[in-house]
Coordinates of C-alpha atoms in Angstrom, one line a residue:
X1 CA 0.0 0.0 0.0
X2 CA 2.8 2.4 1.0
X3 CA 4.7 1.5 -2.2
X4 CA 1.6 2.3 -4.3
X5 CA 1.3 5.7 -2.5
X6 CA 5.0 6.5 -3.3
X7 CA 4.5 5.6 -7.0
X8 CA 1.4 7.7 -7.2
X9 CA 3.1 10.7 -5.6
X10 CA 6.1 10.2 -7.9
X11 CA 3.7 10.2 -10.9
X12 CA 2.0 13.5 -9.7
X13 CA 5.4 15.1 -9.2
X14 CA 6.5 14.1 -12.7
X15 CA 3.4 15.6 -14.2
X16 CA 4.0 18.8 -12.2
X17 CA 7.6 19.1 -13.5
X18 CA 6.5 18.5 -17.1
X19 CA 3.7 21.1 -16.8
X20 CA 6.1 23.7 -15.3
X21 CA 8.8 23.0 -18.0
X22 CA 6.2 23.1 -20.7
X23 CA 4.9 26.5 -19.4
X24 CA 8.4 27.9 -19.2
X25 CA 9.3 26.5 -22.6
X26 CA 6.3 28.3 -24.3
X27 CA 7.0 31.6 -22.5
X28 CA 10.7 31.3 -23.6
X29 CA 9.6 30.8 -27.2
X30 CA 7.3 33.8 -27.0
X31 CA 10.1 35.9 -25.5
X32 CA 12.3 34.9 -28.4
X33 CA 9.5 36.0 -30.9
X34 CA 9.3 39.3 -29.0
X35 CA 13.0 39.9 -29.6
X36 CA 12.3 39.8 -33.3
X37 CA 9.6 42.4 -33.2
X38 CA 11.7 45.5 -33.8
X39 CA 13.8 44.2 -36.7
X40 CA 11.4 41.7 -38.3
X41 CA 7.8 42.3 -37.3
X42 CA 6.5 40.2 -40.2
X43 CA 8.6 37.2 -39.1
X44 CA 7.4 37.7 -35.5
X45 CA 3.8 37.8 -36.6
X46 CA 4.1 34.7 -38.7
X47 CA 5.7 32.8 -35.8
X48 CA 2.9 33.9 -33.6
X49 CA 0.3 32.6 -36.0
X50 CA 2.1 29.2 -36.1
X51 CA 1.6 29.1 -32.3
X52 CA -1.9 30.5 -32.2
X53 CA -3.9 27.4 -31.6
X54 CA -1.4 26.0 -29.1
X55 CA -1.3 29.3 -27.1
X56 CA -5.1 30.1 -27.2
X57 CA -5.9 26.6 -25.9
X58 CA -3.1 26.6 -23.3
X59 CA -4.0 25.8 -19.7
X60 CA -1.7 28.6 -18.6
X61 CA -3.1 32.1 -18.4
X62 CA 0.3 33.7 -18.7
X63 CA 0.9 32.0 -22.0
X64 CA -2.6 33.0 -23.4
X65 CA -2.1 36.6 -22.3
X66 CA 1.4 36.8 -23.6
X67 CA 0.4 35.6 -27.0
X68 CA -2.5 38.1 -27.2
X69 CA -0.2 40.9 -26.2
X70 CA 2.5 40.0 -28.8
X71 CA -0.1 39.4 -31.4
X72 CA -1.5 43.0 -31.0
X73 CA 2.0 44.4 -30.8
X74 CA 2.9 42.7 -34.1
X75 CA -0.3 43.8 -35.8
X76 CA 0.2 47.4 -34.7
X77 CA 3.7 47.4 -36.2
X78 CA 2.4 45.9 -39.5
X79 CA -0.6 48.4 -39.7
X80 CA -3.1 45.5 -39.4
X81 CA -6.5 45.7 -37.7
X82 CA -6.1 45.4 -33.9
X83 CA -8.5 43.4 -31.7
X84 CA -11.5 45.2 -30.2
X85 CA -11.1 47.2 -27.0
X86 CA -13.5 44.8 -25.2
X87 CA -11.3 41.8 -26.0
X88 CA -8.0 43.5 -25.3
X89 CA -9.1 45.0 -22.0
X90 CA -8.8 41.5 -20.5
X91 CA -5.2 41.5 -21.4
X92 CA -4.7 44.9 -19.9
X93 CA -6.4 43.9 -16.7
X94 CA -4.2 40.8 -16.4
X95 CA -1.0 42.7 -16.7
X96 CA -2.2 45.4 -14.3
X97 CA -2.4 42.7 -11.7
X98 CA 0.5 40.4 -12.6
X99 CA 2.7 42.2 -15.1
X100 CA 6.0 44.0 -14.9
X101 CA 6.3 47.8 -15.4
X102 CA 7.2 47.3 -19.0
X103 CA 4.3 44.8 -19.7
X104 CA 1.9 47.2 -18.1
X105 CA 3.2 50.1 -20.2
X106 CA 3.0 48.0 -23.5
X107 CA -0.5 46.8 -22.8
X108 CA -1.8 50.3 -22.0
X109 CA 0.0 51.7 -25.1
X110 CA -1.7 49.1 -27.4
X111 CA -5.1 49.9 -25.8
X112 CA -4.4 53.5 -26.7
X113 CA -3.6 52.4 -30.3
X114 CA -6.9 50.6 -30.5
X115 CA -8.7 53.8 -29.4
X116 CA -6.6 55.8 -31.9
X117 CA -7.8 53.5 -34.7
X118 CA -11.4 54.0 -33.5
X119 CA -10.8 57.8 -33.9
X120 CA -11.4 58.2 -30.2
X121 CA -8.6 60.8 -29.5
X122 CA -9.5 61.5 -25.8
X123 CA -9.3 57.8 -24.9
X124 CA -6.1 57.3 -27.0
X125 CA -4.4 60.2 -25.1
X126 CA -5.7 58.9 -21.8
X127 CA -4.2 55.4 -22.3
X128 CA -1.0 56.7 -23.7
X129 CA -0.5 58.9 -20.6
X130 CA -1.3 55.9 -18.4
X131 CA 1.2 53.9 -20.3
X132 CA 3.9 56.5 -19.7
X133 CA 3.1 56.5 -16.0
X134 CA 4.2 52.9 -15.8
X135 CA 7.7 53.6 -17.1
X136 CA 10.5 53.6 -14.6
X137 CA 13.3 55.3 -16.3
X138 CA 15.7 54.7 -13.4
X139 CA 16.0 51.0 -14.0
X140 CA 18.4 49.3 -16.5
X141 CA 15.8 47.4 -18.4
X142 CA 13.5 50.3 -19.2
X143 CA 11.9 49.9 -22.6
X144 CA 13.0 53.2 -24.2
X145 CA 12.0 51.9 -27.6
X146 CA 8.4 51.7 -26.4
X147 CA 8.6 55.0 -24.6
X148 CA 9.6 56.9 -27.7
X149 CA 6.9 55.3 -29.7
X150 CA 4.2 56.2 -27.1
X151 CA 5.3 59.9 -27.2
X152 CA 5.4 59.8 -31.0
X153 CA 1.9 58.5 -31.1
X154 CA 0.8 61.1 -28.6
X155 CA 2.3 63.8 -30.8
X156 CA 0.5 62.5 -33.9
X157 CA -2.9 62.5 -32.1
X158 CA -2.3 66.0 -30.7
X159 CA -1.3 67.2 -34.1
X160 CA -4.5 65.8 -35.7
X161 CA -6.4 67.8 -33.1
X162 CA -4.4 71.0 -33.8
X163 CA -3.0 71.1 -30.3
X164 CA 0.5 72.2 -31.4
X165 CA 2.0 72.9 -28.0
X166 CA 1.1 69.4 -26.8
X167 CA 2.3 67.9 -30.0
X168 CA 5.7 69.8 -29.8
X169 CA 6.3 68.6 -26.3
X170 CA 5.4 65.0 -27.2
X171 CA 7.7 64.9 -30.2
X172 CA 10.6 66.4 -28.2
X173 CA 10.2 63.6 -25.6
X174 CA 9.9 61.0 -28.4
X175 CA 13.2 62.3 -29.9
X176 CA 14.8 62.2 -26.4
X177 CA 13.8 58.6 -25.7
X178 CA 14.6 57.4 -29.2
X179 CA 18.2 58.7 -28.6
X180 CA 18.3 56.9 -25.2
X181 CA 17.2 53.7 -27.1
X182 CA 20.1 54.2 -29.6
X183 CA 17.7 54.8 -32.4
X184 CA 19.2 58.0 -34.0
X185 CA 17.0 57.8 -37.1
X186 CA 13.7 57.9 -35.2
X187 CA 15.2 60.6 -32.9
X188 CA 15.7 62.8 -36.0
X189 CA 12.2 61.9 -37.4
X190 CA 10.6 63.0 -34.2
X191 CA 12.4 66.3 -34.3
X192 CA 11.3 66.7 -38.0
X193 CA 7.7 66.2 -36.9
X194 CA 8.0 69.4 -34.9
X195 CA 8.6 71.5 -38.0
X196 CA 5.0 71.6 -39.1
X197 CA 3.8 72.4 -35.6
X198 CA 6.2 75.4 -35.4
X199 CA 4.9 76.6 -38.8
X200 CA 1.3 76.3 -37.6
X201 CA 2.2 78.5 -34.6
X202 CA 3.5 81.1 -37.0
X203 CA 7.2 80.6 -36.0
X204 CA 8.5 80.2 -39.5
X205 CA 12.1 81.1 -38.6
X206 CA 12.3 78.3 -36.0
X207 CA 10.6 75.9 -38.3
X208 CA 13.1 76.4 -41.1
X209 CA 16.1 76.4 -38.7
X210 CA 15.0 73.0 -37.3
X211 CA 14.3 71.7 -40.8
X212 CA 17.9 72.5 -41.7
X213 CA 19.2 70.9 -38.6
X214 CA 17.2 67.7 -39.3
X215 CA 18.6 67.7 -42.9
X216 CA 22.1 67.9 -41.6
X217 CA 21.6 65.3 -39.0
X218 CA 20.2 62.8 -41.5
X219 CA 23.3 63.4 -43.7
X220 CA 25.7 63.2 -40.8
X221 CA 24.3 59.8 -39.7
X222 CA 24.2 58.3 -43.1
X223 CA 20.5 58.7 -43.9
X224 CA 20.8 60.5 -47.2
X225 CA 17.5 59.1 -48.5
X226 CA 15.7 60.7 -45.5
X227 CA 17.6 63.9 -46.0
X228 CA 16.5 64.1 -49.6
X229 CA 12.9 63.8 -48.6
X230 CA 12.8 66.5 -45.9
X231 CA 11.9 69.5 -48.0
X232 CA 9.4 67.9 -50.5
X233 CA 7.5 66.4 -47.5
X234 CA 7.3 69.7 -45.8
X235 CA 6.0 71.4 -49.0
X236 CA 3.2 68.7 -49.3
X237 CA 2.4 69.1 -45.6
X238 CA 2.1 72.9 -45.9
X239 CA -0.1 72.7 -48.9
X240 CA -2.5 70.3 -47.1
X241 CA -2.5 72.6 -44.1
X242 CA -3.1 75.7 -46.2
X243 CA -6.0 74.0 -47.9
X244 CA -7.5 73.0 -44.5
X245 CA -7.2 76.6 -43.3
X246 CA -8.8 78.0 -46.4
X247 CA -11.8 75.6 -46.1
X248 CA -12.0 76.4 -42.3
X249 CA -12.2 80.1 -43.0
X250 CA -14.9 79.6 -45.7
X251 CA -16.9 77.4 -43.3
X252 CA -16.5 79.9 -40.4
X253 CA -17.8 82.7 -42.6
X254 CA -20.7 80.6 -43.7
X255 CA -21.6 79.7 -40.1
X256 CA -21.0 83.3 -38.9
X257 CA -18.3 82.0 -36.5
X258 CA -15.6 84.5 -37.6
X259 CA -14.5 86.8 -34.8
X260 CA -11.9 89.6 -35.1
X261 CA -9.9 87.8 -37.8
X262 CA -9.7 84.5 -35.9
X263 CA -11.3 81.3 -36.9
X264 CA -12.8 79.0 -34.2
X265 CA -12.3 75.4 -35.1
X266 CA -15.1 73.4 -33.6
X267 CA -15.0 70.0 -35.5
X268 CA -14.7 67.4 -32.7
X269 CA -12.6 66.8 -29.7
X270 CA -11.1 68.8 -28.2
X271 CA -12.7 71.6 -30.1
X272 CA -16.2 70.6 -29.1
X273 CA -15.1 71.1 -25.5
X274 CA -15.3 74.8 -24.7
X275 CA -12.5 74.4 -22.2
X276 CA -10.2 73.4 -25.1
X277 CA -11.4 75.6 -27.9
X278 CA -8.5 76.3 -30.3
X279 CA -8.0 79.7 -32.0
X280 CA -5.9 79.8 -35.1
X281 CA -4.9 83.2 -36.5
X282 CA -5.6 83.2 -40.2
X283 CA -3.9 86.5 -40.8
X284 CA -0.6 85.0 -39.5
X285 CA -0.5 82.1 -41.9

């Protein structure tokens, strides 16, 4: 009887060891896929799809959540449709309880990207800010790559809402953290994104000066193709901006919303909120 008990306990112990090693093996595999994400997002995505059935039906919650997190991360990099917010909220809730600071940051960032794709600017900014709050820049393993991307996305959303001050600040932080991550190219790109915002504010001198600095930085660091595209891209951006302002002025006159040479833009958040109404001086453009 005692012998049978020992055999049974040994059997249970072997199952426990196998399950633990299987769990760790799958997590290690997912970590390896994550390491491919920056350089080869398509390869990472394909590898995740090969593991999809195995991970989705896994008995281990950490495996299921990790796969969903990386799947959304890869899709975001490849400009693919992201999961719905209701589905991904479960991933966010899991990492808020059991994740590291970096995992919490990434999950909140991706939730912000989902809101961005749903054209919900307020929610996107809210989640991006929460993602940044999880970052601990004092530790060695801080994910500076993710930080500069978060601030870059914040800058884009602010820019689309014509909040140039907020956009300028976000792009500056994006450039700073890109440099901390050793990504010189994206650091320069973030600075280049500030040019249009300076132009919108009527600071043409600073805009042109910064544009020249970005052009020189691209050349200095071996990005001649990016340097060649600086001025044509700015010209296209300014044309689009001027067209928007002309149409805005025409609409304002039509709706009798012109006041002392200023146009009140009211087309959606944050302009629908009187606390954030944005005035743009047509006569200075």
